[in-house]
XYZ file of N, CA and C in Angstrom:
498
model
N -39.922 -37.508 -18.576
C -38.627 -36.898 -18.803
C -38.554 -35.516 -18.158
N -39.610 -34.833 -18.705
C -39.324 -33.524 -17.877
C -39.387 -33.337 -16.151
N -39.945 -34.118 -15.488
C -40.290 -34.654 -14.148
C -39.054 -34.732 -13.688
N -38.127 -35.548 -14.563
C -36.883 -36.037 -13.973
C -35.873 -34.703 -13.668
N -36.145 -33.822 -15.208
C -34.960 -32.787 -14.872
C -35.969 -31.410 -13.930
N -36.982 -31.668 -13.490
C -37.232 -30.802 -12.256
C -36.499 -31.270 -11.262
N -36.913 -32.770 -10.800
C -36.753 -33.377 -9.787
C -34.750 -32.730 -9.656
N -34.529 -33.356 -10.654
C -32.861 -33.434 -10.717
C -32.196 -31.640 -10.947
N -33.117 -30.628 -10.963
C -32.640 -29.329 -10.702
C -32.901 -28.625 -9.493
N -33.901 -29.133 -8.673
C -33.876 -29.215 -7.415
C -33.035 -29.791 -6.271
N -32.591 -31.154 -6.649
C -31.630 -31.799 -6.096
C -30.538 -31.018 -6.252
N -30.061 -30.664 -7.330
C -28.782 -29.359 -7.253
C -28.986 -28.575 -6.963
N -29.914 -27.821 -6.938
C -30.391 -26.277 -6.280
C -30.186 -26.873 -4.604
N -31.205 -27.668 -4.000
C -30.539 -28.103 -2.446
C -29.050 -28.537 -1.992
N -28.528 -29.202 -2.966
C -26.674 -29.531 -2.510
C -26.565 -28.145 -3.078
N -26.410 -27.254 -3.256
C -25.592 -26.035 -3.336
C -25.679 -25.421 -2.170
N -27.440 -24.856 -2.342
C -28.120 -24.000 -0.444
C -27.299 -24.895 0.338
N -27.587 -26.190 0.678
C -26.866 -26.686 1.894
C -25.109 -26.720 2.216
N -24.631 -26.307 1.009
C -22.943 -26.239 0.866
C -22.540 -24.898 1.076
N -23.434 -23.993 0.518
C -23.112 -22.396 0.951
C -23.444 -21.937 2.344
N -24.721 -22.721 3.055
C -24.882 -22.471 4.513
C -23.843 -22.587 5.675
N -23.321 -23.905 4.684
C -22.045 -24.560 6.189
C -20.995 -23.601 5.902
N -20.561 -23.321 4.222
C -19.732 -22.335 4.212
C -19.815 -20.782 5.111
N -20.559 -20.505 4.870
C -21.139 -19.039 5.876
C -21.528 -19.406 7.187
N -21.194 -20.346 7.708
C -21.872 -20.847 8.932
C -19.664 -20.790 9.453
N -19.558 -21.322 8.498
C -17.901 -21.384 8.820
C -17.174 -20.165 8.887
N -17.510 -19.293 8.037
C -16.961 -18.043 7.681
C -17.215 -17.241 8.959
N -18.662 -17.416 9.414
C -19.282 -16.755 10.143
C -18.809 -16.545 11.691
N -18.089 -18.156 12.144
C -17.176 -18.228 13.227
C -16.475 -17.596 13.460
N -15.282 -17.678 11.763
C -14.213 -17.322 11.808
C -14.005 -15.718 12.103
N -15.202 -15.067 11.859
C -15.506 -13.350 12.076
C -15.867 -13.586 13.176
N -16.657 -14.427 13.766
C -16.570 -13.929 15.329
C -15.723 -13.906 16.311
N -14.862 -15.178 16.149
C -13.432 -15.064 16.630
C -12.393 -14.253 16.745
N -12.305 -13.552 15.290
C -11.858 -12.607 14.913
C -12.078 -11.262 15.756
N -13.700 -10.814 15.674
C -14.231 -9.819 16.441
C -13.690 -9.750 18.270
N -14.047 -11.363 18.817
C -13.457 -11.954 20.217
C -12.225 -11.477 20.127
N -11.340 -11.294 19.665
C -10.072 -10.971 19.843
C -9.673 -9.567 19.610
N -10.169 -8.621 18.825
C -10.038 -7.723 18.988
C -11.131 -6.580 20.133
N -11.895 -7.625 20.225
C -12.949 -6.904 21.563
C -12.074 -6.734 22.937
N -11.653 -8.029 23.164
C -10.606 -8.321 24.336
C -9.728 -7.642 24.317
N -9.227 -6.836 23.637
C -7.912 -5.549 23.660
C -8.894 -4.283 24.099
N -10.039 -3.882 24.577
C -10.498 -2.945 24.705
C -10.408 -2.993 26.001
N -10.515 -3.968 26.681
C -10.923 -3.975 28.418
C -9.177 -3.650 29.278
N -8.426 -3.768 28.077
C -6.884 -3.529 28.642
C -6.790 -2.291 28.545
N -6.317 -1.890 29.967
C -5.748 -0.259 30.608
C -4.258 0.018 30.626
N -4.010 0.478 29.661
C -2.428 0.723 29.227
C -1.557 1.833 30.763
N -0.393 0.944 30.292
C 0.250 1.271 31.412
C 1.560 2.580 30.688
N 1.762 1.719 29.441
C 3.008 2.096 29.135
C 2.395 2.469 27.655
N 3.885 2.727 26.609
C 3.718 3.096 25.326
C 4.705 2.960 24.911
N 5.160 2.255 24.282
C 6.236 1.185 23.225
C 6.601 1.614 21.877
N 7.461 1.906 21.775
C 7.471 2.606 20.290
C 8.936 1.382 19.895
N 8.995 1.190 18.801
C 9.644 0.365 18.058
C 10.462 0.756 16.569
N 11.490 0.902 15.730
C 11.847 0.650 14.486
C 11.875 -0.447 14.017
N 11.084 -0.770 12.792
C 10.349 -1.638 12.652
C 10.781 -1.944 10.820
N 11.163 -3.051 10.384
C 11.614 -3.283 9.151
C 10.694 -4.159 8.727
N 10.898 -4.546 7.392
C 10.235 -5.348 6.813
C 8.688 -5.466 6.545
N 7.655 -4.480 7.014
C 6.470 -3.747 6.649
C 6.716 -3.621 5.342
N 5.258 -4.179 3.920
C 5.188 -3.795 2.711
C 4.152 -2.937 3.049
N 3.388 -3.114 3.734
C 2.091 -1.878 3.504
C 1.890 -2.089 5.165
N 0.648 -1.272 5.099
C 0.245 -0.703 6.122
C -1.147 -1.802 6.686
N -1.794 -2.006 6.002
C -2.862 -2.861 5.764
C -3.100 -3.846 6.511
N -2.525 -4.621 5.497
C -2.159 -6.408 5.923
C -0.748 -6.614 7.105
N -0.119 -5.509 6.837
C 1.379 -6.103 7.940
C 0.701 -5.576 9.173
N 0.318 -4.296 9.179
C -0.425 -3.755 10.064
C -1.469 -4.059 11.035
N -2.622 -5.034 10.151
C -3.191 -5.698 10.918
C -3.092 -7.252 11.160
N -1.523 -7.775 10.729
C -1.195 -8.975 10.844
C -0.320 -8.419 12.720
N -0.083 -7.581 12.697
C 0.741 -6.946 14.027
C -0.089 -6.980 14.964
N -1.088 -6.328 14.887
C -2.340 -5.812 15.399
C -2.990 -7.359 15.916
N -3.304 -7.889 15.285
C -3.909 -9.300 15.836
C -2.614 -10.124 16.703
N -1.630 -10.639 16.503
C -1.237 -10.566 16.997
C -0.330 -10.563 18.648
N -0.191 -9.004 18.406
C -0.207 -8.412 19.893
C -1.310 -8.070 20.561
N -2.615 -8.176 19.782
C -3.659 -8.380 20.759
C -4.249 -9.750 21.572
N -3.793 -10.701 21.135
C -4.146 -11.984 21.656
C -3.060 -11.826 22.885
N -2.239 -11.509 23.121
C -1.784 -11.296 24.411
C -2.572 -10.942 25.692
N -3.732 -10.242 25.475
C -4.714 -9.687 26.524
C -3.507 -8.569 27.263
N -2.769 -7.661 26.967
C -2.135 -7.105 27.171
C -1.430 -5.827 26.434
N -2.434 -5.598 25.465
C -2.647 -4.303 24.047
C -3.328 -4.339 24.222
N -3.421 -2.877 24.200
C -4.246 -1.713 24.015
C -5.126 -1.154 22.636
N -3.903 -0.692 22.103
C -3.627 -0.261 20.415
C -2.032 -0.164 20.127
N -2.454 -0.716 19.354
C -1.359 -0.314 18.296
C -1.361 0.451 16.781
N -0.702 1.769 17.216
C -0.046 2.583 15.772
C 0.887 2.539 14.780
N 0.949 2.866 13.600
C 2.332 2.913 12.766
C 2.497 3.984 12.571
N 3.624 4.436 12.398
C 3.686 5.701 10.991
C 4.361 5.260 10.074
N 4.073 5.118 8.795
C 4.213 4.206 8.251
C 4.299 5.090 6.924
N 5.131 4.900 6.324
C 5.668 5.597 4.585
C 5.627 4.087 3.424
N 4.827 3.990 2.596
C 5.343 3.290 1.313
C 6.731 3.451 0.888
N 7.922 2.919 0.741
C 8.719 2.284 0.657
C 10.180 3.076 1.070
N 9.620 3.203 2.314
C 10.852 3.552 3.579
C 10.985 2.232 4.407
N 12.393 1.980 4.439
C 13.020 0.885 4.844
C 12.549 0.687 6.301
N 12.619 1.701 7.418
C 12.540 1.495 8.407
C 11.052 2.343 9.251
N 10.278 2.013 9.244
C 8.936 2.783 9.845
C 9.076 2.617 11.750
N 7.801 3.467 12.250
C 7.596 3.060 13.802
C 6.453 2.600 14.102
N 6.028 1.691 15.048
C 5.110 0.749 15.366
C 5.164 1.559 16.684
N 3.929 1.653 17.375
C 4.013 2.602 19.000
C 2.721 1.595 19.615
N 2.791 0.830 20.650
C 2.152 -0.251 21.075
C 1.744 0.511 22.234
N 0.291 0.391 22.457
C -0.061 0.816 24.723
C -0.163 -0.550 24.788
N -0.108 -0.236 25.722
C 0.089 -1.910 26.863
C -0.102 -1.625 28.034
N -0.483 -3.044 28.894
C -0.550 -3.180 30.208
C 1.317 -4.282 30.441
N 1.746 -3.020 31.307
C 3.241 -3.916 31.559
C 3.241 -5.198 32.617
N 2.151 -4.781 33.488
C 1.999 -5.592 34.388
C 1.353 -7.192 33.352
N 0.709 -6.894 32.766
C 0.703 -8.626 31.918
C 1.591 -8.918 30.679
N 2.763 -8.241 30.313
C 3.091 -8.659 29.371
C 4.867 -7.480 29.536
N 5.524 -8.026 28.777
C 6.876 -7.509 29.048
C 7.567 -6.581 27.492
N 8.336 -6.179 27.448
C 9.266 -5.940 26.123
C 9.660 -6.623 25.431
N 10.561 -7.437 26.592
C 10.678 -8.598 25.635
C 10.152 -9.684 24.912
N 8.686 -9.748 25.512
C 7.502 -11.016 24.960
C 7.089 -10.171 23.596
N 7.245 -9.065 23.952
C 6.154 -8.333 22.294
C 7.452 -7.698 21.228
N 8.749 -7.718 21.452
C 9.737 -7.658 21.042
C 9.861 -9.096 20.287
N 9.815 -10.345 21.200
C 9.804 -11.719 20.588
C 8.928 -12.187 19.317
N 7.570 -11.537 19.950
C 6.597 -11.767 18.966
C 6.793 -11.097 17.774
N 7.014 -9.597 17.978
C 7.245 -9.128 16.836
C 8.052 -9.656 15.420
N 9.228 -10.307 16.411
C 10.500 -10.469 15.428
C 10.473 -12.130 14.954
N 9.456 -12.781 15.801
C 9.322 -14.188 15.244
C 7.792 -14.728 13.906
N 7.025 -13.472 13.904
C 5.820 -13.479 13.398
C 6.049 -13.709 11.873
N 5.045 -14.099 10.962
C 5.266 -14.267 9.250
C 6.978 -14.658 9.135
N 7.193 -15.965 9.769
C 8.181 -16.441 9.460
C 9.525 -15.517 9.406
N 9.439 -14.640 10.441
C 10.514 -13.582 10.788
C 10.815 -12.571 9.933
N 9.725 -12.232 9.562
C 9.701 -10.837 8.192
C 9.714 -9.595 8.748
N 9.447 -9.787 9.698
C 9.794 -7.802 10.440
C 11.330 -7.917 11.628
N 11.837 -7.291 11.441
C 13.045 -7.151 12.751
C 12.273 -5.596 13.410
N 13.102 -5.816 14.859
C 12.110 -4.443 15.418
C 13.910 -3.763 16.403
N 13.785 -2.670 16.522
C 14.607 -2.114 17.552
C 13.941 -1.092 18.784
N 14.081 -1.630 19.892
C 13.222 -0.234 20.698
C 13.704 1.033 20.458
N 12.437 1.524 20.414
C 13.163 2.887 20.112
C 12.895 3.802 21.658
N 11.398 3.694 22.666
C 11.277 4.109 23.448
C 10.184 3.516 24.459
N 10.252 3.069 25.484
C 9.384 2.939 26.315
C 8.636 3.781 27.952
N 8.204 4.378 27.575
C 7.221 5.696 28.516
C 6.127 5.266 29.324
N 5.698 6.175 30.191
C 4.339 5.551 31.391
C 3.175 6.353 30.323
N 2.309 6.095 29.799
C 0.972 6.064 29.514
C 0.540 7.246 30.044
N 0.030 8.329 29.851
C -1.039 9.151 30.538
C -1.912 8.895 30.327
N -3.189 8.831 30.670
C -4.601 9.012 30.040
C -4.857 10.200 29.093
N -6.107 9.864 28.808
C -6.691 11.348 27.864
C -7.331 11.933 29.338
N -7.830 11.530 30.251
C -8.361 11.872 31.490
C -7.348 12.469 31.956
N -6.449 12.997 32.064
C -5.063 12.951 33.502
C -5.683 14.873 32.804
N -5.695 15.387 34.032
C -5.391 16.817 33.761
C -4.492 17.188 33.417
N -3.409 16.787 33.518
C -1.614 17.193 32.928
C -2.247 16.988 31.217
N -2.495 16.084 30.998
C -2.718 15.923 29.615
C -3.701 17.194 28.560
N -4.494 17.359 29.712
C -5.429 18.299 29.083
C -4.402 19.989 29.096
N -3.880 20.175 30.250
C -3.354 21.196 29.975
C -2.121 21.257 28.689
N -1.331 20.172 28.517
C -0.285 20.232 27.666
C -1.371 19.892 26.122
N -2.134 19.356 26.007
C -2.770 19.555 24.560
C -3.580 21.018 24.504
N -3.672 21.599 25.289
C -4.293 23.302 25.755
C -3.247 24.374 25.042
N -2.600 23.804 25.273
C -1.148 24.491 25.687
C -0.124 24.494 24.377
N -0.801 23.347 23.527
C -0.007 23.099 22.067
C 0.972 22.260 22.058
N 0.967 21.944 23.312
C 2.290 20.476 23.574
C 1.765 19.012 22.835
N 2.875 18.335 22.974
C 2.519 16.932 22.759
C 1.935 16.512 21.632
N 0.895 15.780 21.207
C 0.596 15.462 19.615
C -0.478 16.211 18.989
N -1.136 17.376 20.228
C -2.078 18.441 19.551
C -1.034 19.621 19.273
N -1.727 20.420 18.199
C -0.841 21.627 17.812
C -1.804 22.814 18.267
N -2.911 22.501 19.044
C -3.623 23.597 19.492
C -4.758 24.660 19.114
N -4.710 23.763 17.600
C -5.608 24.576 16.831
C -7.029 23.710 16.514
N -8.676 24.546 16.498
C -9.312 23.729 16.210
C -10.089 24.094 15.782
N -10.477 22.747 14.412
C -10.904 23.175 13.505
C -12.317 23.397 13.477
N -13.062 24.436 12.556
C -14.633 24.313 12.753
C -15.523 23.179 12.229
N -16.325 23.293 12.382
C -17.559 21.941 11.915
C -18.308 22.411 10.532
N -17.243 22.124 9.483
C -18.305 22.856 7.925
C -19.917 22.729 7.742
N -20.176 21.681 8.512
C -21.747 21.400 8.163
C -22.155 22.716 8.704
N -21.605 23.398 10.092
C -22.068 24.409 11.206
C -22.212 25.832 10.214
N -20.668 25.598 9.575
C -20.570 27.181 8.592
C -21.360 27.014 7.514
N -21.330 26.253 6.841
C -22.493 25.779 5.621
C -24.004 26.536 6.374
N -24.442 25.787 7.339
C -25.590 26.524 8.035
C -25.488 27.577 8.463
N -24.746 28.249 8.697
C -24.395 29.478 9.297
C -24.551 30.586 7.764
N -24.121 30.575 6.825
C -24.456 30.960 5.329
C -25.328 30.849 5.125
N -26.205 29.643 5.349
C -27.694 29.523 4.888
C -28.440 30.508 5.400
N -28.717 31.042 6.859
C -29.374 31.675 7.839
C -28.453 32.817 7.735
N -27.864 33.628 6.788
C -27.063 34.708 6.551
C -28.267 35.517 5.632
């Protein structure tokens, strides 16, 4: 008798291991796929910068990175930003892109056909891309232009040490 319920707690101990392996063996795809697709938005060299009004966002999170995936399977994103408020009707979505593989209207389409048509979008602006490389860029963030305000901040670990050796 007791033979039997070894034998027979082993037999369940192996159908479990072997049911949780395929599970994580499955899971495990599904993250790499996952990873494949957002890797492939890195090798894209933005041309442009897309900004959008954007409805129907509940959070930032999940709509955010339901957007984000997405417009990255296009091979034609870059990144995509929000600015994004908890429960303001209308937020902005700001997309880089390569224009040469992909259009306004394809990521306009996508946008507005995605989760069963839960976001509507309006352009709000479409611009040429600078780099962070372009010297124009460096002088206008120098300079306090554009999305730097010019100020910068110190490294606390540095002042922390800097007190210590005081």
């Amino acid at each position: 008798m007791m033979r039997h319920i070894i034998i027979l707690s082993i037999g369940i101990s192996l159908f479990f291991s072997c049911t949780n392996s395929e599970k994580s063996a499955l899971e495990e795809t599904r993250i790499n796929k996952s990873e494949d697709i957002l890797d492939e938005h890195e090798n894209v060299e933005p041309t442009k910068v897309l900004s959008f009004e954007i409805t129907g966002m509940s959070c930032e999170m999940g709509c955010g990175s339901a957007i984000r995936k997405e417009l990255y399977k296009t091979n034609a994103v870059n990144q995509v930003s929000f600015d994004f408020k908890m429960g303001r009707d209308n937020n902005t979505v700001y997309i880089y892109y390569d224009d040469t593989k992909t259009s306004v209207d394809k990521i306009s389409k996508i946008l507005n056909t995605m989760n069963d048509k839960q976001f509507e979008v309006k352009m709000l602006d479409n611009i040429d891309y600078i780099s962070e490389n372009s010297d124009d860029e460096k002088l206008t963030s120098y300079n306090g232009g554009g999305s730097s305000l010019g100020v910068v901040l110190p490294n606390f670990f540095d002042l922390i040490l800097q007190s210590l050796y005081r």
